[in-house]
Coordinates of C-alpha atoms in Angstrom, one line a residue:
Chain A
X213 CA 16.0 -1.3 20.0
X214 CA 18.1 -1.0 23.0
X215 CA 16.7 -1.0 26.5
X216 CA 18.1 2.2 27.8
X217 CA 16.3 2.1 31.2
X218 CA 14.1 -0.3 33.2
X219 CA 11.7 1.0 35.9
X220 CA 9.7 -1.3 38.3
X221 CA 6.5 0.3 38.3
X222 CA 4.5 -2.0 40.7
X223 CA 4.7 -5.7 41.5
X224 CA 5.1 -7.6 38.0
X225 CA 5.0 -4.4 36.0
X226 CA 7.9 -2.7 34.3
X227 CA 8.5 0.3 32.1
X228 CA 11.3 0.2 29.4
X229 CA 12.8 3.1 27.9
X230 CA 13.8 2.1 24.3
X231 CA 16.2 3.7 21.9
X232 CA 16.6 2.8 18.3
X233 CA 19.8 1.1 17.3
X234 CA 19.8 2.5 13.6
X235 CA 20.0 6.3 13.5
X236 CA 18.3 6.4 10.2
X237 CA 15.3 4.7 11.6
X238 CA 15.4 7.0 14.8
X239 CA 15.2 9.9 12.4
X240 CA 12.4 8.7 10.2
X241 CA 10.3 7.2 13.0
X242 CA 7.1 9.0 14.1
X243 CA 3.8 8.0 15.7
X244 CA 0.7 9.6 17.4
X245 CA -0.8 9.0 20.8
X246 CA -3.1 6.0 20.7
X247 CA -0.9 3.8 18.5
X248 CA 0.5 0.6 19.5
X249 CA 3.4 -1.7 18.5
X250 CA 4.7 -5.3 18.5
X251 CA 7.6 -5.7 21.0
X252 CA 9.6 -8.9 21.0
X253 CA 12.0 -10.8 23.2
X254 CA 13.9 -12.9 20.6
X255 CA 13.5 -16.7 21.4
X256 CA 10.1 -16.1 23.1
X257 CA 8.0 -14.0 20.5
X258 CA 6.0 -10.9 20.1
X259 CA 3.5 -9.1 22.5
X260 CA 1.3 -6.1 21.7
X261 CA 1.5 -3.1 23.9
X262 CA 0.6 0.6 23.3
X263 CA 3.4 3.1 22.9
X264 CA 3.2 4.7 26.4
X265 CA 5.4 7.8 25.9
X266 CA 4.2 10.9 24.3
X267 CA 5.0 11.8 20.6
X268 CA 6.1 15.3 21.9
X269 CA 8.9 13.5 23.8
X270 CA 11.0 11.6 21.1
X271 CA 14.2 11.2 22.9
X272 CA 13.1 7.5 23.6
X273 CA 10.0 5.4 23.3
X274 CA 8.4 3.7 26.3
X275 CA 6.4 0.7 26.9
X276 CA 4.9 -0.5 30.1
X277 CA 3.8 -4.2 30.6
X278 CA 2.7 -6.7 33.2
X279 CA 4.5 -10.0 33.4
X280 CA 1.9 -12.7 32.6
X281 CA 3.0 -15.1 29.9
X282 CA 5.9 -16.4 28.0
X283 CA 6.8 -13.4 26.1
X284 CA 6.1 -10.9 28.8
X285 CA 8.3 -13.2 31.3
X286 CA 11.2 -13.3 28.6
X287 CA 10.9 -9.4 28.3
X288 CA 11.0 -8.9 32.2
X289 CA 14.1 -10.9 32.3
X290 CA 15.8 -8.5 29.9
X291 CA 18.1 -5.7 31.5
X292 CA 19.5 -2.3 30.5
X293 CA 21.7 -2.6 27.2
X294 CA 19.7 -5.6 25.9
X295 CA 18.0 -5.6 22.4
X296 CA 14.3 -6.0 22.0
X297 CA 12.3 -6.1 18.8
X298 CA 10.0 -3.5 17.7
X299 CA 7.4 -3.2 14.9
X300 CA 5.1 -0.3 14.6
X301 CA 3.4 2.0 15.0
X302 CA 0.1 0.4 14.2
X303 CA -3.4 1.4 14.3
X304 CA -5.4 4.7 14.7
X305 CA -5.0 7.6 17.0
X306 CA -6.5 9.8 19.6
X307 CA -8.3 12.8 17.9
X308 CA -6.5 15.4 20.1
X309 CA -7.1 18.2 17.5
X310 CA -10.8 17.7 17.8
X311 CA -10.5 18.1 21.6
X312 CA -9.0 21.7 21.3
X313 CA -10.8 24.1 23.4
X314 CA -12.5 21.4 25.5
X315 CA -12.3 20.0 29.0
X316 CA -10.7 16.5 29.1
X317 CA -11.3 13.7 31.7
X318 CA -8.9 10.7 31.4
X319 CA -10.3 7.7 33.3
X320 CA -8.1 4.5 33.6
X321 CA -7.7 1.5 35.8
X322 CA -4.7 -0.7 36.7
X323 CA -2.4 -1.4 33.8
X324 CA -4.6 0.7 31.5
X325 CA -2.9 3.8 32.3
X326 CA 0.0 3.6 29.9
X327 CA -2.2 4.2 26.8
X328 CA -3.7 7.2 28.5
X329 CA -0.4 8.4 29.7
X330 CA 1.0 8.9 26.0
X331 CA -2.0 11.2 25.2
X332 CA -1.9 12.9 28.6
X333 CA 1.7 14.0 28.3
X334 CA 0.8 14.9 24.7
X335 CA -2.1 17.5 25.8
X336 CA -0.1 18.6 28.8
X337 CA 2.8 19.5 26.4
X338 CA 0.2 21.5 24.4
X339 CA -1.5 22.8 27.5
X340 CA -2.8 26.1 26.2
X341 CA -5.0 24.4 23.5
X342 CA -7.2 22.7 26.2
X343 CA -9.5 23.7 29.1
X344 CA -9.6 21.8 32.4
X345 CA -7.7 18.4 32.4
X346 CA -8.6 15.8 35.0
X347 CA -7.2 12.3 35.4
X348 CA -9.2 9.6 37.3
X349 CA -6.9 6.7 37.9
X350 CA -7.3 3.7 40.3
X351 CA -5.8 0.3 40.9
X352 CA -6.4 -2.7 43.1
X353 CA -4.0 -1.7 45.8
X354 CA -1.7 1.4 46.5
X355 CA 1.3 -0.8 45.5
X356 CA -0.4 -1.7 42.1
X357 CA -0.7 1.9 40.9
X358 CA 1.7 2.5 37.9
X359 CA 3.7 5.8 37.2
X360 CA 3.5 6.7 41.0
X361 CA 6.2 9.5 40.5
X362 CA 4.1 11.0 37.7
X363 CA 0.9 10.9 39.7
X364 CA 2.5 12.9 42.3
X365 CA 3.8 15.4 39.5
X366 CA 0.1 15.6 38.1
X367 CA -1.1 16.2 41.8
X368 CA 1.3 19.1 42.2
X369 CA 0.4 20.9 38.9
X370 CA -2.3 23.5 39.3
X371 CA -3.5 22.9 35.8
X372 CA -4.3 19.2 36.4
X373 CA -7.0 17.8 38.6
X374 CA -5.7 14.3 39.8
X375 CA -8.3 12.1 41.3
X376 CA -6.7 8.7 42.5
X377 CA -8.4 5.7 44.1
X378 CA -7.8 2.1 45.1
X379 CA -10.2 -0.7 45.3
X380 CA -11.8 -1.3 48.9
X381 CA -9.3 -3.0 51.0
X382 CA -6.4 -2.0 48.8
X383 CA -5.7 1.2 50.8
X384 CA -2.7 1.8 53.3
X385 CA -2.6 3.7 56.4
X386 CA -1.0 6.8 54.7
X387 CA -3.2 6.6 51.6
X388 CA -4.6 10.2 50.8
X389 CA -6.8 9.2 47.8
X390 CA -10.2 7.8 47.5
X391 CA -11.3 4.2 48.3
X392 CA -13.6 2.6 45.7
X393 CA -13.8 1.3 42.2
X394 CA -13.0 3.7 39.4
X395 CA -16.7 4.1 38.0
X396 CA -18.1 4.6 41.4
X397 CA -15.6 7.3 42.5
X398 CA -15.9 9.0 39.1
X399 CA -19.8 9.2 39.4
X400 CA -20.2 9.7 43.1
X401 CA -16.9 11.5 44.4
X402 CA -15.7 13.4 41.3
X403 CA -19.1 13.9 39.3
X404 CA -17.8 16.0 36.4
X405 CA -20.0 18.2 34.3
X406 CA -20.4 17.0 30.7
X407 CA -20.4 20.5 29.4
X408 CA -17.9 21.0 26.7
X409 CA -16.1 17.8 28.0
X410 CA -14.6 14.6 26.5
X411 CA -14.1 11.6 28.6
X412 CA -11.2 9.3 27.5
X413 CA -11.6 5.9 29.1
X414 CA -9.3 2.9 29.2
X415 CA -9.4 -0.4 31.2
X416 CA -10.5 -3.9 31.2
X417 CA -13.7 -4.5 29.0
X418 CA -15.9 -4.7 32.2
X419 CA -14.5 -1.4 33.5
X420 CA -15.2 0.3 30.2
X421 CA -18.8 -0.9 30.3
X422 CA -19.4 0.4 33.9
X423 CA -17.6 3.7 33.2
X424 CA -19.6 4.4 30.1
X425 CA -22.8 3.8 32.1
X426 CA -21.8 6.0 35.0
X427 CA -20.8 8.8 32.3
X428 CA -24.2 8.4 30.8
X429 CA -25.9 8.9 34.2
X430 CA -23.7 12.0 34.6
X431 CA -25.3 13.3 31.4
X432 CA -22.5 12.6 28.9
X433 CA -23.6 11.7 25.3
X434 CA -22.1 8.9 23.4
X435 CA -20.1 11.3 21.3
X436 CA -18.3 12.7 24.4
X437 CA -16.9 9.2 25.2
X438 CA -14.1 7.4 23.7
X439 CA -11.9 4.4 24.6
X440 CA -9.0 2.3 23.3
X441 CA -9.3 -1.6 23.2
X442 CA -6.5 -4.1 23.3
X443 CA -7.7 -7.3 22.0
X444 CA -5.3 -10.0 21.4
X445 CA -3.3 -9.3 18.4
X446 CA -0.5 -11.0 16.4
X447 CA 0.2 -9.4 13.0
X448 CA -1.1 -5.7 13.8
X449 CA -1.8 -5.5 9.9
X450 CA -5.4 -6.9 9.6
X451 CA -4.5 -10.3 8.5
X452 CA -4.1 -12.9 11.2
X453 CA -7.6 -12.8 12.1
X454 CA -7.9 -12.8 15.9
X455 CA -8.6 -9.1 17.1
X456 CA -11.9 -8.7 15.1
X457 CA -15.1 -7.6 16.5
X458 CA -17.5 -8.5 13.8
X459 CA -16.1 -6.8 10.6
X460 CA -14.1 -4.4 12.7
X461 CA -10.4 -5.2 13.2
X462 CA -9.1 -3.6 16.4
X463 CA -5.5 -3.5 14.9
X464 CA -6.3 -1.4 11.8
X465 CA -9.8 0.2 12.5
X466 CA -8.9 0.8 16.2
X467 CA -7.6 0.6 18.9
X468 CA -9.2 4.0 19.6
X469 CA -13.0 3.7 19.3
X470 CA -15.8 6.2 20.1
X471 CA -18.7 5.0 22.3
X472 CA -21.1 5.2 19.4
X473 CA -18.8 3.0 17.3
X474 CA -18.6 0.3 20.0
X475 CA -22.4 0.4 20.4
X476 CA -22.7 -0.5 16.7
X477 CA -20.6 -3.6 17.0
X478 CA -21.5 -7.0 18.2
X479 CA -21.0 -7.1 21.9
X480 CA -18.1 -9.5 21.8
X481 CA -15.1 -7.8 23.2
Chain B
X207 CA -9.6 -15.2 -25.6
X208 CA -9.5 -18.5 -27.5
X209 CA -10.9 -21.9 -27.1
X210 CA -9.5 -25.4 -28.2
X211 CA -9.9 -29.0 -27.3
X212 CA -7.5 -31.7 -25.9
X213 CA -7.8 -35.4 -25.6
X214 CA -8.4 -36.5 -21.9
X215 CA -5.9 -39.4 -22.6
X216 CA -3.3 -36.7 -23.6
X217 CA -3.4 -35.0 -20.1
X218 CA -0.2 -37.2 -19.0
X219 CA 1.6 -35.8 -22.1
X220 CA 0.5 -32.3 -21.2
X221 CA 2.0 -32.6 -17.7
X222 CA 5.2 -33.7 -19.3
X223 CA 5.3 -30.7 -21.5
X224 CA 4.8 -28.4 -18.5
X225 CA 7.5 -30.3 -16.5
X226 CA 9.9 -30.0 -19.4
X227 CA 9.3 -26.3 -19.5
X228 CA 10.9 -26.1 -16.0
X229 CA 7.7 -25.4 -14.3
X230 CA 6.8 -26.6 -10.9
X231 CA 3.8 -28.7 -11.8
X232 CA 1.2 -29.4 -9.0
X233 CA -1.6 -32.0 -9.6
X234 CA -3.9 -34.3 -7.9
X235 CA -2.6 -37.6 -7.2
X236 CA -3.8 -40.6 -5.2
X237 CA -1.1 -41.3 -2.6
X238 CA -0.6 -41.4 1.2
X239 CA -1.1 -37.9 2.6
X240 CA 2.4 -37.8 3.9
X241 CA 5.3 -39.8 2.4
X242 CA 6.3 -40.8 6.2
X243 CA 3.1 -42.6 6.4
X244 CA 4.6 -45.7 4.6
X245 CA 3.5 -48.1 1.9
X246 CA 0.4 -49.3 4.0
X247 CA -1.1 -46.0 4.4
X248 CA -4.6 -45.3 2.8
X249 CA -4.3 -43.4 -0.5
X250 CA -5.9 -40.0 -0.4
X251 CA -6.4 -37.6 -3.5
X252 CA -4.0 -34.9 -2.7
X253 CA -2.3 -32.1 -4.5
X254 CA 1.4 -32.5 -4.8
X255 CA 4.4 -31.7 -7.0
X256 CA 4.5 -34.2 -9.9
X257 CA 7.7 -34.7 -11.9
X258 CA 6.1 -36.5 -14.8
X259 CA 2.5 -37.2 -16.3
X260 CA 2.9 -40.9 -15.5
X261 CA 0.8 -40.9 -12.4
X262 CA -1.8 -38.3 -12.1
X263 CA -5.5 -38.0 -11.4
X264 CA -6.3 -34.6 -13.1
X265 CA -10.0 -34.9 -13.8
X266 CA -10.4 -37.9 -11.6
X267 CA -12.2 -38.2 -8.3
X268 CA -13.6 -34.9 -6.7
X269 CA -11.6 -32.7 -4.5
X270 CA -8.2 -33.2 -3.2
X271 CA -8.1 -33.2 0.5
X272 CA -5.8 -30.2 0.5
X273 CA -6.7 -27.2 -1.6
X274 CA -4.6 -24.8 -3.4
X275 CA -4.3 -22.6 -0.3
X276 CA -1.2 -24.3 0.9
X277 CA 0.7 -23.5 -2.2
X278 CA 0.0 -19.8 -2.0
X279 CA -0.3 -19.4 1.9
X280 CA 2.4 -21.7 3.5
X281 CA 1.4 -23.8 6.4
X282 CA 4.5 -22.9 8.1
X283 CA 7.2 -20.5 7.0
X284 CA 10.1 -18.6 8.6
X285 CA 9.8 -14.8 8.1
X286 CA 13.5 -14.3 9.2
X287 CA 16.1 -15.9 11.4
X288 CA 17.9 -14.4 14.4
X289 CA 21.0 -14.9 16.4
X290 CA 21.8 -13.6 19.7
X291 CA 25.4 -12.2 20.3
X292 CA 25.7 -11.0 23.9
X293 CA 23.3 -8.0 24.1
X294 CA 22.8 -7.6 20.4
X295 CA 20.6 -9.5 17.9
X296 CA 21.5 -10.2 14.3
X297 CA 18.6 -10.4 12.0
X298 CA 19.3 -12.8 9.2
X299 CA 17.0 -12.8 6.2
X300 CA 15.7 -16.2 5.0
X301 CA 15.8 -17.1 1.4
X302 CA 12.5 -18.2 0.0
X303 CA 12.1 -19.9 -3.4
X304 CA 9.3 -18.7 -5.6
X305 CA 9.4 -21.1 -8.6
X306 CA 7.0 -20.5 -11.4
X307 CA 4.2 -22.9 -10.8
X308 CA 1.2 -24.4 -12.4
X309 CA -1.5 -26.1 -10.6
X310 CA -3.4 -28.4 -12.8
X311 CA -6.8 -29.9 -12.2
X312 CA -7.8 -27.3 -9.8
X313 CA -11.7 -27.6 -9.0
X314 CA -13.8 -24.4 -9.6
X315 CA -14.5 -24.0 -5.8
X316 CA -10.9 -24.1 -4.9
X317 CA -10.0 -21.6 -7.8
X318 CA -12.6 -19.1 -6.6
X319 CA -11.0 -19.1 -3.1
X320 CA -7.8 -17.5 -4.4
X321 CA -9.4 -14.1 -4.9
X322 CA -10.8 -14.3 -1.3
X323 CA -7.3 -15.1 0.1
X324 CA -5.7 -12.3 -2.1
X325 CA -8.2 -9.9 -0.7
X326 CA -6.7 -10.5 2.7
X327 CA -3.0 -10.7 1.9
X328 CA -2.7 -8.1 -0.7
X329 CA -2.1 -4.4 0.0
X330 CA -5.7 -3.8 -0.9
X331 CA -6.5 -4.7 2.8
X332 CA -5.2 -1.7 4.9
X333 CA -2.3 -1.0 2.6
X334 CA -0.1 -4.0 4.0
X335 CA 1.1 -6.6 1.7
X336 CA 2.0 -10.1 2.6
X337 CA 4.9 -10.5 0.2
X338 CA 5.2 -14.2 0.7
X339 CA 1.7 -14.7 -0.5
X340 CA 1.6 -12.2 -3.3
X341 CA 4.9 -13.3 -4.8
X342 CA 3.8 -16.9 -4.9
X343 CA 0.4 -15.8 -6.3
X344 CA 2.0 -13.8 -9.1
X345 CA 4.1 -16.9 -10.0
X346 CA 1.3 -19.4 -10.0
X347 CA -0.9 -20.3 -13.0
X348 CA -4.3 -22.0 -12.2
X349 CA -5.7 -24.7 -14.7
X350 CA -9.2 -25.5 -13.5
X351 CA -11.1 -28.7 -14.4
X352 CA -15.0 -28.6 -14.2
X353 CA -16.4 -31.2 -11.8
X354 CA -18.1 -34.2 -13.3
X355 CA -19.3 -36.0 -10.1
X356 CA -20.0 -33.6 -7.2
X357 CA -20.9 -35.4 -3.9
X358 CA -23.6 -35.1 -1.4
X359 CA -21.6 -32.5 0.5
X360 CA -20.9 -30.1 -2.3
X361 CA -22.9 -27.0 -2.3
X362 CA -21.2 -24.5 -4.7
X363 CA -24.3 -23.5 -6.5
X364 CA -25.7 -22.1 -3.1
X365 CA -22.8 -19.7 -3.0
X366 CA -23.0 -18.3 -6.5
X367 CA -20.6 -20.8 -8.1
X368 CA -21.1 -23.9 -10.3
X369 CA -19.3 -27.2 -11.0
X370 CA -18.1 -25.6 -14.3
X371 CA -17.3 -22.0 -12.9
X372 CA -14.1 -20.6 -14.3
X373 CA -13.7 -17.8 -11.8
X374 CA -10.1 -17.4 -10.6
X375 CA -8.9 -19.6 -13.5
X376 CA -6.3 -18.9 -16.2
X377 CA -7.0 -22.0 -18.3
X378 CA -10.3 -23.9 -17.9
X379 CA -10.9 -27.6 -18.9
X380 CA -14.4 -29.0 -19.2
X381 CA -15.1 -32.7 -20.3
X382 CA -17.7 -32.5 -23.2
X383 CA -18.0 -36.3 -23.9
X384 CA -16.1 -39.2 -25.0
X385 CA -12.3 -38.4 -24.7
X386 CA -12.8 -34.8 -25.5
X387 CA -12.1 -31.7 -23.3
X388 CA -13.0 -28.3 -24.1
X389 CA -10.4 -25.8 -23.3
X390 CA -10.9 -22.0 -22.7
X391 CA -7.9 -19.6 -22.5
X392 CA -8.9 -17.0 -19.9
X393 CA -5.9 -14.9 -19.1
X394 CA -2.3 -14.2 -20.5
X395 CA -0.8 -16.6 -17.9
X396 CA -3.3 -19.3 -19.2
X397 CA -2.3 -18.4 -22.9
X398 CA 1.4 -19.1 -22.0
X399 CA 0.4 -22.4 -20.7
X400 CA -1.8 -23.1 -23.7
X401 CA 1.2 -22.2 -26.0
X402 CA 3.3 -24.9 -24.1
X403 CA 0.5 -27.5 -24.9
X404 CA 0.0 -26.3 -28.5
X405 CA 1.0 -29.6 -29.9
X406 CA -1.8 -31.4 -28.1
X407 CA -4.5 -28.7 -28.8
X408 CA -6.9 -28.9 -31.6
X409 CA -9.1 -26.5 -33.5
X410 CA -11.8 -24.4 -31.7
X411 CA -13.9 -25.5 -28.8
X412 CA -17.8 -25.9 -29.1
X413 CA -18.8 -23.5 -26.4
X414 CA -22.6 -24.6 -26.6
X415 CA -21.4 -28.3 -26.0
X416 CA -19.4 -27.1 -23.0
X417 CA -22.2 -25.0 -21.5
X418 CA -24.5 -28.1 -21.9
X419 CA -21.8 -30.3 -20.3
X420 CA -21.7 -27.9 -17.3
X421 CA -25.4 -27.6 -16.8
X422 CA -25.8 -31.4 -16.7
X423 CA -23.4 -31.6 -13.9
X424 CA -25.1 -28.8 -12.0
X425 CA -28.2 -30.9 -12.0
X426 CA -26.4 -33.5 -9.9
X427 CA -26.1 -31.2 -6.9
X428 CA -28.4 -32.1 -4.0
X429 CA -27.4 -29.9 -1.3
X430 CA -29.0 -26.5 -2.2
X431 CA -29.4 -23.6 0.2
X432 CA -30.6 -19.9 -0.1
X433 CA -27.6 -17.9 0.8
X434 CA -29.2 -14.6 -0.4
X435 CA -30.9 -13.7 2.9
X436 CA -27.8 -14.6 5.2
X437 CA -25.9 -11.2 5.0
X438 CA -28.9 -9.0 5.9
X439 CA -29.8 -11.4 8.7
X440 CA -26.3 -11.3 10.2
X441 CA -26.2 -7.5 9.8
X442 CA -29.1 -7.3 12.3
X443 CA -27.2 -7.1 15.5
X444 CA -30.2 -8.6 17.5
X445 CA -29.5 -11.9 15.7
X446 CA -25.9 -11.9 17.1
X447 CA -27.5 -13.4 20.3
X448 CA -30.0 -15.6 18.4
X449 CA -30.7 -18.9 20.3
X450 CA -29.5 -20.8 17.0
X451 CA -26.0 -20.2 17.8
X452 CA -25.7 -22.1 21.0
X453 CA -28.2 -24.8 20.0
X454 CA -26.2 -25.7 16.7
X455 CA -22.7 -25.0 18.0
X456 CA -23.1 -27.0 21.2
X457 CA -21.6 -30.0 19.7
X458 CA -18.5 -28.3 18.2
X459 CA -15.4 -29.7 19.8
X460 CA -13.2 -26.9 18.7
X461 CA -10.6 -29.2 16.7
X462 CA -10.2 -26.5 14.1
X463 CA -10.5 -29.2 11.2
X464 CA -12.9 -27.1 9.3
X465 CA -10.6 -24.1 9.3
X466 CA -7.5 -26.0 8.2
X467 CA -9.5 -27.8 5.3
X468 CA -11.2 -24.5 4.4
X469 CA -9.8 -23.0 1.1
X470 CA -10.5 -19.4 2.3
X471 CA -9.6 -19.6 6.1
X472 CA -6.6 -17.3 6.4
X473 CA -5.9 -17.0 10.1
X474 CA -2.3 -17.4 11.3
X475 CA -0.1 -17.2 14.3
X476 CA 3.5 -15.7 14.6
X477 CA 5.9 -17.4 17.2
X478 CA 9.8 -17.7 17.7
X479 CA 11.1 -21.2 17.4
X480 CA 14.3 -21.1 19.3
X481 CA 17.2 -23.4 19.8
X482 CA 20.1 -22.1 22.0
X483 CA 21.0 -18.6 20.9
X484 CA 19.2 -18.6 17.6
X485 CA 16.1 -19.4 15.9
X486 CA 13.4 -18.3 13.5
X487 CA 10.4 -16.2 13.7
X488 CA 7.8 -18.1 11.9
X489 CA 4.2 -17.7 10.7
X490 CA 1.9 -20.7 10.5
X491 CA -1.8 -21.6 10.1
X492 CA -3.9 -20.9 13.1
X493 CA -7.6 -21.4 13.8
X494 CA -10.3 -19.2 15.2
X495 CA -11.8 -22.3 16.6
X496 CA -9.1 -22.7 19.5
X497 CA -9.9 -21.3 22.8
X498 CA -6.6 -19.5 23.3
X499 CA -6.8 -17.8 19.9
X500 CA -8.5 -14.7 21.4
X501 CA -7.6 -15.2 25.0
X502 CA -6.3 -11.9 26.7
X503 CA -3.4 -11.9 29.0
X504 CA -5.8 -10.8 31.7
X505 CA -7.7 -14.1 31.3
X506 CA -10.7 -12.3 29.6
X507 CA -11.8 -14.0 26.3
X508 CA -14.2 -12.3 24.1
X509 CA -15.1 -15.6 22.5
X510 CA -15.3 -17.6 25.7
X511 CA -17.6 -20.5 24.6
X512 CA -17.0 -22.7 21.7
X513 CA -20.4 -21.7 19.9
X514 CA -19.1 -18.2 19.8
X515 CA -16.1 -19.4 18.0
X516 CA -18.2 -21.0 15.3
X517 CA -20.6 -18.0 15.3
X518 CA -17.4 -16.1 14.3
X519 CA -16.5 -18.5 11.7
X520 CA -20.0 -18.3 10.1
X521 CA -20.0 -14.5 10.3
X522 CA -16.5 -14.5 8.7
X523 CA -17.7 -16.4 5.9
X524 CA -21.0 -14.6 5.2
X525 CA -20.6 -11.2 6.6
X526 CA -16.8 -10.2 7.1
X527 CA -15.6 -11.5 3.8
X528 CA -18.4 -9.8 1.8
X529 CA -18.3 -6.6 3.7
X530 CA -14.7 -5.9 4.5
X531 CA -12.9 -7.8 1.7
X532 CA -15.7 -7.5 -0.9
X533 CA -15.2 -11.3 -1.7
X534 CA -17.1 -14.4 -0.9
X535 CA -16.0 -16.2 2.3
X536 CA -17.5 -19.6 1.4
X537 CA -17.1 -21.4 -2.1
X538 CA -19.2 -24.4 -1.2
X539 CA -16.4 -27.0 -1.4
X540 CA -17.9 -29.0 1.3
X541 CA -14.7 -29.9 3.1
X542 CA -15.7 -28.6 6.6
X543 CA -18.8 -30.9 6.3
X544 CA -16.9 -34.0 5.1
X545 CA -14.1 -33.4 7.5
X546 CA -16.1 -32.5 10.8
X547 CA -15.7 -35.3 13.3
X548 CA -19.1 -34.3 15.0
X549 CA -20.9 -33.7 11.7
X550 CA -21.3 -29.9 12.3
X551 CA -22.8 -28.7 9.1
X552 CA -22.4 -25.0 7.9
X553 CA -25.3 -25.6 5.5
X554 CA -27.5 -26.4 8.6
X555 CA -26.7 -22.9 9.8
X556 CA -27.5 -21.5 6.2
X557 CA -30.8 -23.2 6.1
X558 CA -31.8 -22.0 9.6
X559 CA -30.9 -18.4 8.9
X560 CA -32.9 -18.5 5.6
X561 CA -35.9 -20.0 7.5
X562 CA -35.6 -17.3 10.3
X563 CA -35.0 -14.5 7.7
X564 CA -38.2 -15.7 6.0
X565 CA -39.9 -15.4 9.2

């Protein structure tokens, strides 16, 4: 694929807009919110990220990544017009049809907004099918928030309830959001009702754990909580053996998991 | 299918016939593990390609150091080549040879492992096929040879196999005394090999004699564990945090030897091997025993202690393989016991689990 646009989201975090070089592949390609892909910088190798754009917006595909290791450094050094490798889509999807007629709360932390952003735009593009839509998103500092321009758009929309927060000490003088960790702000400042509501959570494993606990204290049942995991992967095809949690392979049985599915697995993720 | 007999002293001639039929013939041979090791290297029983029947150890010794795995699931192979041209990348297919192959003298444990590997790499697993594996598998015939002298590390009878099992075999040989070998033709691929050997085969085999010979060797196995309760015990999530894992796994140094020697371990990595503006994307054997195997970019590691990596290996063999792939994960070859530098012993785990399951 060709990099059509590069956006610096936050320090060390970039978004790529990607377009297929082959028209036939572009026409036949489809995916659903929640799926992931293997992206490669030729010469450095492949990395696993979600598809961060919505399947309702197929002009291009987006990915968003933090520069951490060898592959993501090589990717970060690419510029508009460069070629990157793409394999996918892989994995299961968010059950958005099941959510029709319900209130939705998206809860994310740091670099975990991209997987939610795909499904957020997906449901916003089908807005009539859903009731209240809320987004609770936080990062370490104001600077570290990704998709700042879209957070502003969501704040302006009357049909979205945007709750933003930064970790204590991460705020700036002109910060108009909350200050506190995501699970704390969710439980104490936002305190949503569990009635007819689904909570969609994405973040580091420790955030998922504390957020599920906060949701349970708010009266949410496990069947109302869903998350997406991103274990280290290589093949994406259930063969290379590193993303498993017990007999469950994140790449083919996930990455989307319901809370009750996670509870039935060895706690090793 | 049919049975026959062959003289053990004719095995060299048999190999010659297969080579003359333009087959790639793989057989056990005593030789340095690598040619580069030079003339002073210690000879090791190794499965290698042979060009004649002059020098082979079919039916001799016990297990070759390498199993049949490397002839089906390559240790290292390019998936494709690429070349950077400015902002564009050319993807260049890599030509792989898939010669018709016969592996002669395969021990029953190794033959049984092929179905386990196939369950992972064929499209029966999530609808995705690894064509490199399946093409090799389709073009490979397995000639097994019942064991005659299991050693103290062998435990095939604990995992539903035996020194004379023919599971996964196309053509099965069992010594039945004197110079005589009983031959069982088990598949069409095995029949094709038997036809090539027709001038060396005689009459019908005596199935009773063959069963008797197999049973006598089975008696020699000393390492016997009860694997029956293991799956149920592992299914109980409370046991995932049992004290046994840390206690027994403490000495593991994470070298990965067990996984590379194991005939059913299938984990691999994919990387780019780059030189200047071109290179290869390659797939090669990896190990769940390495600390970076599951390490996240964030620094988080789901298996952050070595004992957890060995716990995963044990679970893979006795829970994941039976549950997810409906195949056995361990074939009892004992290579992981013989090859472990710190004497970690998978059958010690098996015995502990059986004792715990019994209460």
